[in-house]
PDB file of C-alpha atoms in Angstrom:
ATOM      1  CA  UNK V 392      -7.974 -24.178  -6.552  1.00 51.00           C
ATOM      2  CA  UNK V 393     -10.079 -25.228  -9.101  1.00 52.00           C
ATOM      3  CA  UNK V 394      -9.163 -27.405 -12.510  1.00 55.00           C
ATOM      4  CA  UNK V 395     -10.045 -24.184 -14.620  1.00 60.00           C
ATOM      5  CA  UNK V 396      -7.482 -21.890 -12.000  1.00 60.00           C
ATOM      6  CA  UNK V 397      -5.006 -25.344 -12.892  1.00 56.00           C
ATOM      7  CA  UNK V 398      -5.552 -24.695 -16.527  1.00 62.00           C
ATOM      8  CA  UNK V 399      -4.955 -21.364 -16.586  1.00 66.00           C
ATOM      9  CA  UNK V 400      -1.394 -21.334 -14.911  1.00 59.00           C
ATOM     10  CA  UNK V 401      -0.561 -23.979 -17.258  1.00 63.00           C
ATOM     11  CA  UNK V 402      -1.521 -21.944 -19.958  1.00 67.00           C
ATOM     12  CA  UNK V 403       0.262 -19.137 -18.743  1.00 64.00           C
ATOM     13  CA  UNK V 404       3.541 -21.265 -18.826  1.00 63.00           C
ATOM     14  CA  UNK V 405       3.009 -22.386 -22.378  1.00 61.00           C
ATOM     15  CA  UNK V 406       2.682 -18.621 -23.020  1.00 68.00           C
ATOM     16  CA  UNK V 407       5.865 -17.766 -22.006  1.00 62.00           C
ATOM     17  CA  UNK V 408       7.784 -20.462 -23.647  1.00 61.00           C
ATOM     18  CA  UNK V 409       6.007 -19.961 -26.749  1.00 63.00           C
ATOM     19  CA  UNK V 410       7.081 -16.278 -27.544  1.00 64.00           C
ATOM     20  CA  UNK V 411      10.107 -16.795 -29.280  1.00 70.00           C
ATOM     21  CA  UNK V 412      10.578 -13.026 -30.503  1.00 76.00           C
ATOM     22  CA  UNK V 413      10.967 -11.725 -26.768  1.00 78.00           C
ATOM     23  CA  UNK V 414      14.411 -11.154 -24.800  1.00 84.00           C
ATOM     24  CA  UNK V 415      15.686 -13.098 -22.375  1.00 81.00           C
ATOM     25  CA  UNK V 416      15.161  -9.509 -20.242  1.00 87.00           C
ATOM     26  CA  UNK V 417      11.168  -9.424 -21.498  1.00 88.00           C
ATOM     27  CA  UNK V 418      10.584 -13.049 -20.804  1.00 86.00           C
ATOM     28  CA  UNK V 419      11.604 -12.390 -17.297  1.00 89.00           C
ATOM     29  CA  UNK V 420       9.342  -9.313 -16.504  1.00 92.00           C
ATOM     30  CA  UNK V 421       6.175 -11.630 -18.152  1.00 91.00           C
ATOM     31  CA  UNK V 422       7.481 -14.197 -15.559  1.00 92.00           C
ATOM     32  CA  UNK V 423       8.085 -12.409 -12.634  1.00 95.00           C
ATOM     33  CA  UNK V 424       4.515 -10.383 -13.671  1.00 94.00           C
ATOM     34  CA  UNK V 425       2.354 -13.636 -14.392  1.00 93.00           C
ATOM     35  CA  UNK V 426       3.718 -14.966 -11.253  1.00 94.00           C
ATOM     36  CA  UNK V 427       2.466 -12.598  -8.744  1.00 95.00           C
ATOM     37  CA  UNK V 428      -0.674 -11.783 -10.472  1.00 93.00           C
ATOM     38  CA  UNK V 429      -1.518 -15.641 -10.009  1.00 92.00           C
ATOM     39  CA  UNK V 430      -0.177 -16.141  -6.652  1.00 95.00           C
ATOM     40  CA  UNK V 431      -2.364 -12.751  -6.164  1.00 94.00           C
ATOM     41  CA  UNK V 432       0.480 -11.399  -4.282  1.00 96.00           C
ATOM     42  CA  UNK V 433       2.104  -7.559  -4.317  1.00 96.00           C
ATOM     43  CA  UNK V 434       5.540  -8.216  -5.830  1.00 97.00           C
ATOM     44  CA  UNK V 435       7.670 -10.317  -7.760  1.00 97.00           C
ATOM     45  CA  UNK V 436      11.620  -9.728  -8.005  1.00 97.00           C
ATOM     46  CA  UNK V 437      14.114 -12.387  -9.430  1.00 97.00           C
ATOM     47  CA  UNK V 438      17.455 -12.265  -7.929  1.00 97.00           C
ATOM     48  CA  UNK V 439      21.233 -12.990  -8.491  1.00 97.00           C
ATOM     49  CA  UNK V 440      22.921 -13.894  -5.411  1.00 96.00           C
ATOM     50  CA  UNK V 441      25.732 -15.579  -7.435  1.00 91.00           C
ATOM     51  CA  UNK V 442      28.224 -12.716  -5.358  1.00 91.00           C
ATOM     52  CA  UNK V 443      27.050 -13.307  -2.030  1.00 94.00           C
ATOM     53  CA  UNK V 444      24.936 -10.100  -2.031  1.00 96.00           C
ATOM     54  CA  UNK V 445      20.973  -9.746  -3.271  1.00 97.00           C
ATOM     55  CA  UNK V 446      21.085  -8.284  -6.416  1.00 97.00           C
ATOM     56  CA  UNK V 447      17.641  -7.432  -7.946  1.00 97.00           C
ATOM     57  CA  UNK V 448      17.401  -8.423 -11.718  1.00 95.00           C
ATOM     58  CA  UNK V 449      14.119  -8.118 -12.354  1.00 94.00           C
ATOM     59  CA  UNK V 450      10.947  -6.893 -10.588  1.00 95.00           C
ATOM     60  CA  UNK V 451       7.177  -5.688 -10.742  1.00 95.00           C
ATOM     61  CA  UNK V 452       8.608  -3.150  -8.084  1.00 94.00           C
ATOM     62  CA  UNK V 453       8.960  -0.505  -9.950  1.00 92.00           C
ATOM     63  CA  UNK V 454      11.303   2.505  -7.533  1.00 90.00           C
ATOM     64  CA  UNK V 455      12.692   2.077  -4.792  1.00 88.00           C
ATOM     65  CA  UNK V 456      13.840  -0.844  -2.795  1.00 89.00           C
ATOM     66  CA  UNK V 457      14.045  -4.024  -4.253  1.00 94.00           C
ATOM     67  CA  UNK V 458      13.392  -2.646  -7.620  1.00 94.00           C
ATOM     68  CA  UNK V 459      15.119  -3.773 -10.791  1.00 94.00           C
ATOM     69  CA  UNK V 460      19.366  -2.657  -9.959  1.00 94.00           C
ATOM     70  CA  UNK V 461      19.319  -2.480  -6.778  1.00 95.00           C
ATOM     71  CA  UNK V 462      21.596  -4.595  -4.269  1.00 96.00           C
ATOM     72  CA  UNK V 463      21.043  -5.971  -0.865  1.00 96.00           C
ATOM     73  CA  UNK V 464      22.660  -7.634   2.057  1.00 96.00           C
ATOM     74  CA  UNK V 465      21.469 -11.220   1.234  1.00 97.00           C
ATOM     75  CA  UNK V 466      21.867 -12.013   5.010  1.00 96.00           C
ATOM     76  CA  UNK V 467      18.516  -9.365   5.419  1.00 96.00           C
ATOM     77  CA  UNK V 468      16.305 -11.287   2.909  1.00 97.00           C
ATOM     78  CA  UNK V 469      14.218 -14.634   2.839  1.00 97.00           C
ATOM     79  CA  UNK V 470      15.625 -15.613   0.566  1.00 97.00           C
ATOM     80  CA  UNK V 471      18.850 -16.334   2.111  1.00 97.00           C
ATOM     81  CA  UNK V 472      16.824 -19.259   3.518  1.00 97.00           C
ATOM     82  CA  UNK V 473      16.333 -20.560  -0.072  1.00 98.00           C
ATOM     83  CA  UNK V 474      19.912 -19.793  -1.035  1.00 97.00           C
ATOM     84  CA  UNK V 475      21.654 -21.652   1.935  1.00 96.00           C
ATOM     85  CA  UNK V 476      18.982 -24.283   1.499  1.00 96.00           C
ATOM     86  CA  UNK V 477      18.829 -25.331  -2.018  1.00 96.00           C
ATOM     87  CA  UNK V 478      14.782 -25.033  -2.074  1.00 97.00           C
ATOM     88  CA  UNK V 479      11.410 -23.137  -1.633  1.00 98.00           C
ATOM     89  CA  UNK V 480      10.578 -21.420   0.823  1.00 98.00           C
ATOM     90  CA  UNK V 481       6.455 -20.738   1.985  1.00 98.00           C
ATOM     91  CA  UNK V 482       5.352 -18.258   4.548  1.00 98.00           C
ATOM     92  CA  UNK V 483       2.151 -17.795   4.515  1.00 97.00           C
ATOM     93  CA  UNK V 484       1.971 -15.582   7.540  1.00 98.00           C
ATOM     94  CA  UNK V 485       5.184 -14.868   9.342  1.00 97.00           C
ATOM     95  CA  UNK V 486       4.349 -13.271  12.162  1.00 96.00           C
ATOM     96  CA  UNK V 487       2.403 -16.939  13.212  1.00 96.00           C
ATOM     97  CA  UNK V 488       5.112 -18.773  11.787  1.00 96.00           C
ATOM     98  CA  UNK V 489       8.359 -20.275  12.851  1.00 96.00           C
ATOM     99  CA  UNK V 490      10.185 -17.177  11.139  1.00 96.00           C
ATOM    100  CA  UNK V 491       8.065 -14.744  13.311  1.00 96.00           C
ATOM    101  CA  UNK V 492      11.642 -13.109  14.275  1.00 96.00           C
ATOM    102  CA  UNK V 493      13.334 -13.917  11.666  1.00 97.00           C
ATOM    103  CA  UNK V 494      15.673 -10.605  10.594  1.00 96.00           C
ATOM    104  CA  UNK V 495      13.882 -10.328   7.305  1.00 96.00           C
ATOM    105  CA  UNK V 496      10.693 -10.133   8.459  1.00 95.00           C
ATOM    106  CA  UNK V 497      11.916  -6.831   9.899  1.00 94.00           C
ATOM    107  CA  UNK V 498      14.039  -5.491   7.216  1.00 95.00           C
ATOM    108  CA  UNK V 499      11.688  -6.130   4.638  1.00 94.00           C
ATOM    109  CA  UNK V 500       8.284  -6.135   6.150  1.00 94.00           C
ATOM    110  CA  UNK V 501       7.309  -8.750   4.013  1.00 96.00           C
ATOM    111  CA  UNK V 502       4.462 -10.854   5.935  1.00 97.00           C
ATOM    112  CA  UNK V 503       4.018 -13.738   3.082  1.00 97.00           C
ATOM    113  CA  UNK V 504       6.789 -15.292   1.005  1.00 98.00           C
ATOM    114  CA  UNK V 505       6.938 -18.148  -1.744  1.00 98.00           C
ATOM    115  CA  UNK V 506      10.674 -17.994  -2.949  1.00 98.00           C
ATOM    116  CA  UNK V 507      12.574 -21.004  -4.984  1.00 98.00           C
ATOM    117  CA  UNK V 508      15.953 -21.140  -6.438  1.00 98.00           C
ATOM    118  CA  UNK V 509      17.185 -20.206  -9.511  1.00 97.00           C
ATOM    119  CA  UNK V 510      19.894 -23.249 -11.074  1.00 95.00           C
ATOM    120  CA  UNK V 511      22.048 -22.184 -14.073  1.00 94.00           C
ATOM    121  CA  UNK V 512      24.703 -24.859 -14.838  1.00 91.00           C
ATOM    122  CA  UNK V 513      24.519 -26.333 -11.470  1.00 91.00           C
ATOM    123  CA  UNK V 514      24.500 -23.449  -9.469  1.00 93.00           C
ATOM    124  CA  UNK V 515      22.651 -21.602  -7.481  1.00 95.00           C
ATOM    125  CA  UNK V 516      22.160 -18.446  -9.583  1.00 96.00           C
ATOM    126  CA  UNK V 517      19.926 -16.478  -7.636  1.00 97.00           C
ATOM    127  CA  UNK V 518      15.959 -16.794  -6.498  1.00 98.00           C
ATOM    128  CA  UNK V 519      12.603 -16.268  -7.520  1.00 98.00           C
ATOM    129  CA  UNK V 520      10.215 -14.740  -5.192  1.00 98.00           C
ATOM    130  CA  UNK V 521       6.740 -13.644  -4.665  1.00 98.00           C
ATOM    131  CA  UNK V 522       5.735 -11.750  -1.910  1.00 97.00           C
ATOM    132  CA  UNK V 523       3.197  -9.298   0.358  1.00 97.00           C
ATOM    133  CA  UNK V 524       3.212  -7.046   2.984  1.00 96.00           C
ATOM    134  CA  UNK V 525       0.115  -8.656   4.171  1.00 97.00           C
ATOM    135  CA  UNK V 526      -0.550 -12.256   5.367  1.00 97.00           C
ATOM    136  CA  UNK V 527      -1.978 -14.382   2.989  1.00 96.00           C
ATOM    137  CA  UNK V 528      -5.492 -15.841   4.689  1.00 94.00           C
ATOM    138  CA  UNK V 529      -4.570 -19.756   3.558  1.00 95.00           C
ATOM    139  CA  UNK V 530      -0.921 -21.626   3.182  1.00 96.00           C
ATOM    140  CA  UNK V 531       0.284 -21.491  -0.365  1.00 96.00           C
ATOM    141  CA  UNK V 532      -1.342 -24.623  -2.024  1.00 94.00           C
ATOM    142  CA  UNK V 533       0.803 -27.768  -3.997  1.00 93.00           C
ATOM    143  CA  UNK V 534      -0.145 -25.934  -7.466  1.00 90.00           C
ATOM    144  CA  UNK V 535       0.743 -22.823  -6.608  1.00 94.00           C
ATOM    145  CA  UNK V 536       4.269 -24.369  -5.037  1.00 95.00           C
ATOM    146  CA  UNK V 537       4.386 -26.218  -8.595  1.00 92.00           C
ATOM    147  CA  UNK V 538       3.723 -23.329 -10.725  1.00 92.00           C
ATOM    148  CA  UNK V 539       6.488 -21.179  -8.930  1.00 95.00           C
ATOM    149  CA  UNK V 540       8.735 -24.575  -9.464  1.00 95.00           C
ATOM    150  CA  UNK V 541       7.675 -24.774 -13.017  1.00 92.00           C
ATOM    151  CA  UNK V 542       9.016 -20.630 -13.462  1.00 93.00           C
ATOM    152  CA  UNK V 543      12.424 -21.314 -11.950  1.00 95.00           C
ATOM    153  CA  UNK V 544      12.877 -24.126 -14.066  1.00 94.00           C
ATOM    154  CA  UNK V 545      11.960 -22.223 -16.614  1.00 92.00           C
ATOM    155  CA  UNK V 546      14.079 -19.053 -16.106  1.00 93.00           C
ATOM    156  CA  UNK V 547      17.181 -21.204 -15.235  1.00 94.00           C
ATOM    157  CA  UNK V 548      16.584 -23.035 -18.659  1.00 92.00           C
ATOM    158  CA  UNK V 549      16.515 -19.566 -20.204  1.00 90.00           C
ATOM    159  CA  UNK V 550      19.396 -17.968 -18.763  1.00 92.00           C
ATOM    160  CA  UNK V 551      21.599 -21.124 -19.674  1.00 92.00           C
ATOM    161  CA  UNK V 552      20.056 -20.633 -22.955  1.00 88.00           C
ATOM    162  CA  UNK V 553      21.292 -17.405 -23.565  1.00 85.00           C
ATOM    163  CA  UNK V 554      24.810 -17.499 -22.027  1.00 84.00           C
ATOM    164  CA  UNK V 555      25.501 -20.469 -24.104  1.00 82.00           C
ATOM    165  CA  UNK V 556      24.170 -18.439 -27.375  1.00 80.00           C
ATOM    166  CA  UNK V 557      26.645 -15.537 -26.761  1.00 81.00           C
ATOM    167  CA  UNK V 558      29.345 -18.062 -25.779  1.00 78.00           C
ATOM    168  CA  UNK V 559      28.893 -19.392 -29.309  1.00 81.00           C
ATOM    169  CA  UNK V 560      28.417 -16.060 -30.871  1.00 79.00           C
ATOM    170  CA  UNK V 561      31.479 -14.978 -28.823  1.00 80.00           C
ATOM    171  CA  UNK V 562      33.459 -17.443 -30.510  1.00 81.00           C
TER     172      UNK V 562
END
């Protein structure tokens, strides 16, 4: 990657915590969208896994499975691997990887995978994910593992933002 490829993810970033006039709900879909345009992936889906299932809260998926509303075993997804271990997740290729039978793979079909966790007052709120049905030709790089860092920070900050903003209003 390039310093120009750098500078625009950056700049992407500032974007998104610039636009003060969007929802917390629009912010999200520019997120999850910038994301896996720049990873040059085929989705994006941000999850809540707060109940022990895979709940889909937002996604560039637009019918279908794993599209925004719809709820999965979390035990079927990679990103139970992020959930039970507190941090990202790369698959570049998983049928050459150590998760080549790994139940998700299966269940999903998803042959690449960058995934990070979502922390909202402490706790593991859900995940962030990017990922393709096809294997990506070269491992996710260190700025593209920063960038997707960078976004969960970013929509953990929000979401704690706005619950604490209607917990105010609320009172």
């Amino acid at each position: 990657m390039n310093d120009t490829e750098v500078r625009d993810y950056f700049q992407d970033l500032y974007q998104l915590g610039s636009d003060s006039s969007a929802s917390l709900e629009e912010k999200i879909e520019q997120a999850i969208t910038i994301g896996r345009d720049r990873l040059d992936v085929d989705y994006g889906v941000l999850s809540y896994t707060g109940s022990g299932d895979y709940e889909v809260i937002g996604s560039t998926i637009k019918s279908g499975d794993y599209s925004e509303g719809s709820v999965h075993e979390l035990d079927t997804t990679w990103c139970r691997h992020v959930v039970d271990d507190r941090e990202m997740l790369m698959i570049a290729n998983a049928s050459e990887s150590a998760y080549s039978e790994d139940i998700a793979r299966d269940v999903t079909g998803l042959q690449c995978y960058i995934g990070a966790p979502i922390e909202v007052d402490g706790d593991i709120y859900g995940t962030l994910c990017f990922s393709g049905e096809q294997p990506r030709p070269a491992d996710f790089g260190s700025n593209e593992q920063h960038f997707v860092e960078l976004l969960t920070r970013w929509i953990g900050y929000e979401i704690e933002r706005t619950r604490h903003y209607r917990a105010l209003d609320a009172q």
